[in-house]
mmCIF file of C-alpha atoms in Angstrom:
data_model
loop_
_atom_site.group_PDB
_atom_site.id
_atom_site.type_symbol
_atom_site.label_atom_id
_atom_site.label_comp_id
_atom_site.label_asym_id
_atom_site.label_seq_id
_atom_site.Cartn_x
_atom_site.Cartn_y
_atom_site.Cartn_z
ATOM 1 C CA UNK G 1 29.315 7.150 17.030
ATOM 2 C CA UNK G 2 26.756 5.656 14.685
ATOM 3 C CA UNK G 3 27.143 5.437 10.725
ATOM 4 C CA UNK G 4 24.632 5.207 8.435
ATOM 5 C CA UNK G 5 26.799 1.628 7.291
ATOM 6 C CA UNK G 6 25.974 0.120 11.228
ATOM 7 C CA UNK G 7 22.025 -1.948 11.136
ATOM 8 C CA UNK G 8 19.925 -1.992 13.765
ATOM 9 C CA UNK G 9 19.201 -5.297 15.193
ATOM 10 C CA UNK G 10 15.759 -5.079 13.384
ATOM 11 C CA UNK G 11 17.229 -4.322 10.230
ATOM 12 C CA UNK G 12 20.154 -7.302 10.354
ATOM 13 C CA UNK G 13 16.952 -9.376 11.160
ATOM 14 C CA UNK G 14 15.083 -8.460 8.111
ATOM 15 C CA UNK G 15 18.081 -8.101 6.286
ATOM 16 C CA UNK G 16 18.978 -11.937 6.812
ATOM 17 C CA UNK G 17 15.159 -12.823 6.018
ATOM 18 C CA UNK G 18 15.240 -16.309 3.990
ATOM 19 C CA UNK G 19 13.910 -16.079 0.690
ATOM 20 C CA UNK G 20 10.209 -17.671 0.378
ATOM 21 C CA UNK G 21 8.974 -19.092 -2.963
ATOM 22 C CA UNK G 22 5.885 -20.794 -4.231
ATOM 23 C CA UNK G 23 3.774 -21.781 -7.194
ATOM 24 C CA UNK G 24 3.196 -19.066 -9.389
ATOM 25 C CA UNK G 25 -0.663 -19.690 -9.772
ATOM 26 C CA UNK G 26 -1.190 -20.427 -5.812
ATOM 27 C CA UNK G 27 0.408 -17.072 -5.475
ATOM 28 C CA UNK G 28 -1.955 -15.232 -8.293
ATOM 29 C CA UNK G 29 -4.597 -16.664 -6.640
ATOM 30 C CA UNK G 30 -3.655 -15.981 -2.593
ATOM 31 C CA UNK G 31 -2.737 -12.039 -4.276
ATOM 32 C CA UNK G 32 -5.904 -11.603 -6.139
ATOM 33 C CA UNK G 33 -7.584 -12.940 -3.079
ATOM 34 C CA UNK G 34 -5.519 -10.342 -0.657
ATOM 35 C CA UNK G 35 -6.268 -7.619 -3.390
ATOM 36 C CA UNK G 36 -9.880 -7.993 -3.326
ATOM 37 C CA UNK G 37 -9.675 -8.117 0.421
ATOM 38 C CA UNK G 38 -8.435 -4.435 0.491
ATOM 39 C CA UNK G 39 -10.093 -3.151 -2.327
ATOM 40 C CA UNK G 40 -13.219 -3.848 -0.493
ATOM 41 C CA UNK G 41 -12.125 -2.245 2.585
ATOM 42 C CA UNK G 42 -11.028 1.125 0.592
ATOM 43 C CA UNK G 43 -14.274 0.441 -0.955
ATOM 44 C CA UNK G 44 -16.054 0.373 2.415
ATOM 45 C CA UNK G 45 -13.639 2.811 4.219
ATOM 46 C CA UNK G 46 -14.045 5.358 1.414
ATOM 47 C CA UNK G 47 -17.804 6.077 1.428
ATOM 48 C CA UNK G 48 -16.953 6.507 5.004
ATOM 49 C CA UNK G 49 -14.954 9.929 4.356
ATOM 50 C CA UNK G 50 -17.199 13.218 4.834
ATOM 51 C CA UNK G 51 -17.328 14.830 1.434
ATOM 52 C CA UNK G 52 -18.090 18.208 2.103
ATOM 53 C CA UNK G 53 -20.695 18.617 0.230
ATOM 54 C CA UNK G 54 -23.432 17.121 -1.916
ATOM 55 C CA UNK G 55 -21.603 17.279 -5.484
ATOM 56 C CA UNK G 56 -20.246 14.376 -7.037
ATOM 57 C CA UNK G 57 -16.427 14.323 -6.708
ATOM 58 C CA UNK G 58 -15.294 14.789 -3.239
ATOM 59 C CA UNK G 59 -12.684 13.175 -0.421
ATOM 60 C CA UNK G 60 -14.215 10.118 -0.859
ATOM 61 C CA UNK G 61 -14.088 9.796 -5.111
ATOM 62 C CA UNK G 62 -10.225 8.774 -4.803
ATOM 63 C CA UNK G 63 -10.328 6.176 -2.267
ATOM 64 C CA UNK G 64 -13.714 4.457 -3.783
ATOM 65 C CA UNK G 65 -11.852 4.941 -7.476
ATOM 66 C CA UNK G 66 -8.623 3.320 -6.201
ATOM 67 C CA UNK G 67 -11.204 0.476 -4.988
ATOM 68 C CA UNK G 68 -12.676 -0.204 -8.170
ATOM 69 C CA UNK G 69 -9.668 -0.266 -10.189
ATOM 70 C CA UNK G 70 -7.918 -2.521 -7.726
ATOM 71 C CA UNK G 71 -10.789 -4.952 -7.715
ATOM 72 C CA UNK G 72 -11.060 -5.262 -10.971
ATOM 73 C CA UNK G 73 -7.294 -6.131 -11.315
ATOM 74 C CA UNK G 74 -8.094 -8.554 -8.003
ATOM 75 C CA UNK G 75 -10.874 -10.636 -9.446
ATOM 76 C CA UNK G 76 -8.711 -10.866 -13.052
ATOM 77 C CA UNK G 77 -5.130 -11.865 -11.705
ATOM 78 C CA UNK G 78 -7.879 -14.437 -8.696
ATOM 79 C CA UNK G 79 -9.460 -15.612 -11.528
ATOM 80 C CA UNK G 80 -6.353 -16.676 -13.822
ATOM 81 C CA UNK G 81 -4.816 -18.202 -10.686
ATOM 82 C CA UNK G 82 -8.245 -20.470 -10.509
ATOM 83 C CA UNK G 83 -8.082 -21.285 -13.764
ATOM 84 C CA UNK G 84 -4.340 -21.903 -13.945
ATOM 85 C CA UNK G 85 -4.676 -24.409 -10.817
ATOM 86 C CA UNK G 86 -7.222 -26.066 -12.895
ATOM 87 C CA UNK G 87 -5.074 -26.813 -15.189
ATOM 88 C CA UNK G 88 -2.344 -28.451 -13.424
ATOM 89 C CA UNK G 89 1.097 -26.849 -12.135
ATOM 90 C CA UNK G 90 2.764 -24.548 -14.577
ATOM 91 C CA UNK G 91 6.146 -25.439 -13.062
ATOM 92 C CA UNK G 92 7.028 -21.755 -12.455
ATOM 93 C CA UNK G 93 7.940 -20.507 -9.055
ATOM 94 C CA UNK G 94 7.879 -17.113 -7.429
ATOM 95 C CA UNK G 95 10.686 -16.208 -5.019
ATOM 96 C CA UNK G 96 9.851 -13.394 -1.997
ATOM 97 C CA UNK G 97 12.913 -12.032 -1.320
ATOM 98 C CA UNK G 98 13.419 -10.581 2.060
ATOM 99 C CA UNK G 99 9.509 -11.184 3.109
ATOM 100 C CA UNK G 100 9.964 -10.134 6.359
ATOM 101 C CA UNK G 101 9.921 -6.521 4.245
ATOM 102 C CA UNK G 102 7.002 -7.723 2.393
ATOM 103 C CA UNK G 103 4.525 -8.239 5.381
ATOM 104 C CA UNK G 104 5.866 -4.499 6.544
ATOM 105 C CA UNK G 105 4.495 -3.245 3.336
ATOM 106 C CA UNK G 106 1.207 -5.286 3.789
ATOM 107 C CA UNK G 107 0.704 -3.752 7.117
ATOM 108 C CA UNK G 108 1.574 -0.416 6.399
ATOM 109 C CA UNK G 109 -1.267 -0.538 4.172
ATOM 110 C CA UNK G 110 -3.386 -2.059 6.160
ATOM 111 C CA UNK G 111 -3.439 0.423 8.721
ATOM 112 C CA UNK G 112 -3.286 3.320 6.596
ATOM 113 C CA UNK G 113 -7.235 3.567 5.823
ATOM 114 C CA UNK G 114 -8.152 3.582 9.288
ATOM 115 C CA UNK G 115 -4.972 5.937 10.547
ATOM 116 C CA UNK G 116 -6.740 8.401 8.090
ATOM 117 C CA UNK G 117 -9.719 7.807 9.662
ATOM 118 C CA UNK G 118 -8.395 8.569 12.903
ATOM 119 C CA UNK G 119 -6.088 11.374 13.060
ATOM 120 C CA UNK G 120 -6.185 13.012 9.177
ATOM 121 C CA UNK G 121 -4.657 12.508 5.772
ATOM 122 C CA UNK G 122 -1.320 14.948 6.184
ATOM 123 C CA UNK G 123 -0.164 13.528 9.461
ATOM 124 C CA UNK G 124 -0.924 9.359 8.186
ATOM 125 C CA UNK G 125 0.623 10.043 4.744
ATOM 126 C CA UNK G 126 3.423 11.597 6.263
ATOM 127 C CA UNK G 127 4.274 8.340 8.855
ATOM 128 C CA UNK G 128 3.106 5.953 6.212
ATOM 129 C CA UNK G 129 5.293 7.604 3.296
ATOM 130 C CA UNK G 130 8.678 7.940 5.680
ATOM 131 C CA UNK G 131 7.774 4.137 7.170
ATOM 132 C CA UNK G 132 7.330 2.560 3.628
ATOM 133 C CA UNK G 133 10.191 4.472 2.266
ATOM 134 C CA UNK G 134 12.315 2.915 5.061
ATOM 135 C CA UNK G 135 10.890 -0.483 4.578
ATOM 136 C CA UNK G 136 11.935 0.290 0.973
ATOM 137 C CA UNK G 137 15.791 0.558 2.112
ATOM 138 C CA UNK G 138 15.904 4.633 1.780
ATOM 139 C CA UNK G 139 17.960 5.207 4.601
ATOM 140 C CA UNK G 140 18.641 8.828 4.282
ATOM 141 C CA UNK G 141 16.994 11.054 6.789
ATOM 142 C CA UNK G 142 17.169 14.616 4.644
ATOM 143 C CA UNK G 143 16.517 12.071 1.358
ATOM 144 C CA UNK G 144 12.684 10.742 2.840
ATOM 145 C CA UNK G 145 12.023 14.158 4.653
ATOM 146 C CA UNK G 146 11.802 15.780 1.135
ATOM 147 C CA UNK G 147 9.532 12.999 -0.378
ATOM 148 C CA UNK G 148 7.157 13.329 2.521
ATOM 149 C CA UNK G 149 7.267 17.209 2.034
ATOM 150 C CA UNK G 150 6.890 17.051 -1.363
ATOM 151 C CA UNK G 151 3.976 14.404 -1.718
ATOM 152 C CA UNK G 152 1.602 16.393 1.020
ATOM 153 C CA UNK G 153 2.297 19.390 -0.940
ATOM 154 C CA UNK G 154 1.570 17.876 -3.996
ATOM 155 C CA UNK G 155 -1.492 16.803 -2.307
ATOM 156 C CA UNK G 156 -2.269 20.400 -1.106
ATOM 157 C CA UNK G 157 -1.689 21.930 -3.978
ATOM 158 C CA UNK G 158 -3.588 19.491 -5.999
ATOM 159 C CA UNK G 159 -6.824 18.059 -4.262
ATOM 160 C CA UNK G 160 -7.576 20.894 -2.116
ATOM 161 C CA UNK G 161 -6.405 23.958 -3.507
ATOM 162 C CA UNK G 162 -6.509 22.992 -7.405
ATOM 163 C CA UNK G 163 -9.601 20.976 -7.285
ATOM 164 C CA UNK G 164 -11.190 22.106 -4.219
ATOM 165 C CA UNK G 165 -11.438 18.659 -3.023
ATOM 166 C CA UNK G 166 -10.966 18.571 1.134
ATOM 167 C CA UNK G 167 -8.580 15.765 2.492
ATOM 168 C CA UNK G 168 -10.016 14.453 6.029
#
């Protein structure tokens, strides 16, 4: 009989990741890179997203939002990271612990635009939540079943029935 203490082999492997570390301003630099990466494709993804309608805030105002405000953070922390390796080496490190769980996170948000795309908000939110929450060591079945539930009715509640704003 399994207990929630026994791992699955995939968790003992991520579990026994190695920590990775590097130069703090390669890292700003590599991030604000990465971040610009995806803000473009929310960007691009976003004014993909059928509105509904012709008036101004619709499905795809969040997304293209999100984009903006995550580029502008991207070119800032790229542009410190240039500047810093200009300078010379600050002699501060970063440390990824576990970064095995890191490149999880990266992908689950990587596929997350296009999921949406392809089969709807509710049932993508609900696999990414429950996926990121277990890359994020929640464990407990009942526990991540009521965060899912609760965030897509937030989401119902909010976007489409408060602000009549249609999720794809």
């Amino acid at each position: 009989m399994a207990t929630q203490h026994e791992e699955s082999a995939l968790d003992h492997a991520v579990e026994e990741d190695e920590d990775f570390a590097f130069r703090l301003e390669l890292g700003d630099v590599l991030v604000g890179a990465a971040l610009l990466a995806l803000s473009i494709t929310f960007w691009v993804l976003g004014a993909q997203i059928d509105d509904g309608g012709e008036g101004s805030i619709g499905a795809a105002t969040f997304p293209r939002g999100i984009a903006l405000l995550l580029g502008i953070g991207a070119l800032v922390l790229f542009a410190n990271g240039l500047r810093q390796l200009v300078a010379g080496p600050s002699g501060h490190w970063v440390t990824i612990g576990r970064p095995l769980r890191v490149l999880m996170g990266i992908a689950l948000m990587l596929a997350f635009a296009p999921a949406m795309r392809a089969v709807g908000y509710y049932p993508t939110m609900a696999v990414y939540l429950a996926a990121t929450l277990w890359v994020a060591d929640c464990r407990r079945p009942l526990l991540i079943l009521a965060y899912v539930a609760g965030f897509l009715l937030f989401s119902k509640l909010v976007f489409e029935m408060l602000l009549s704003i249609p999720l794809p």
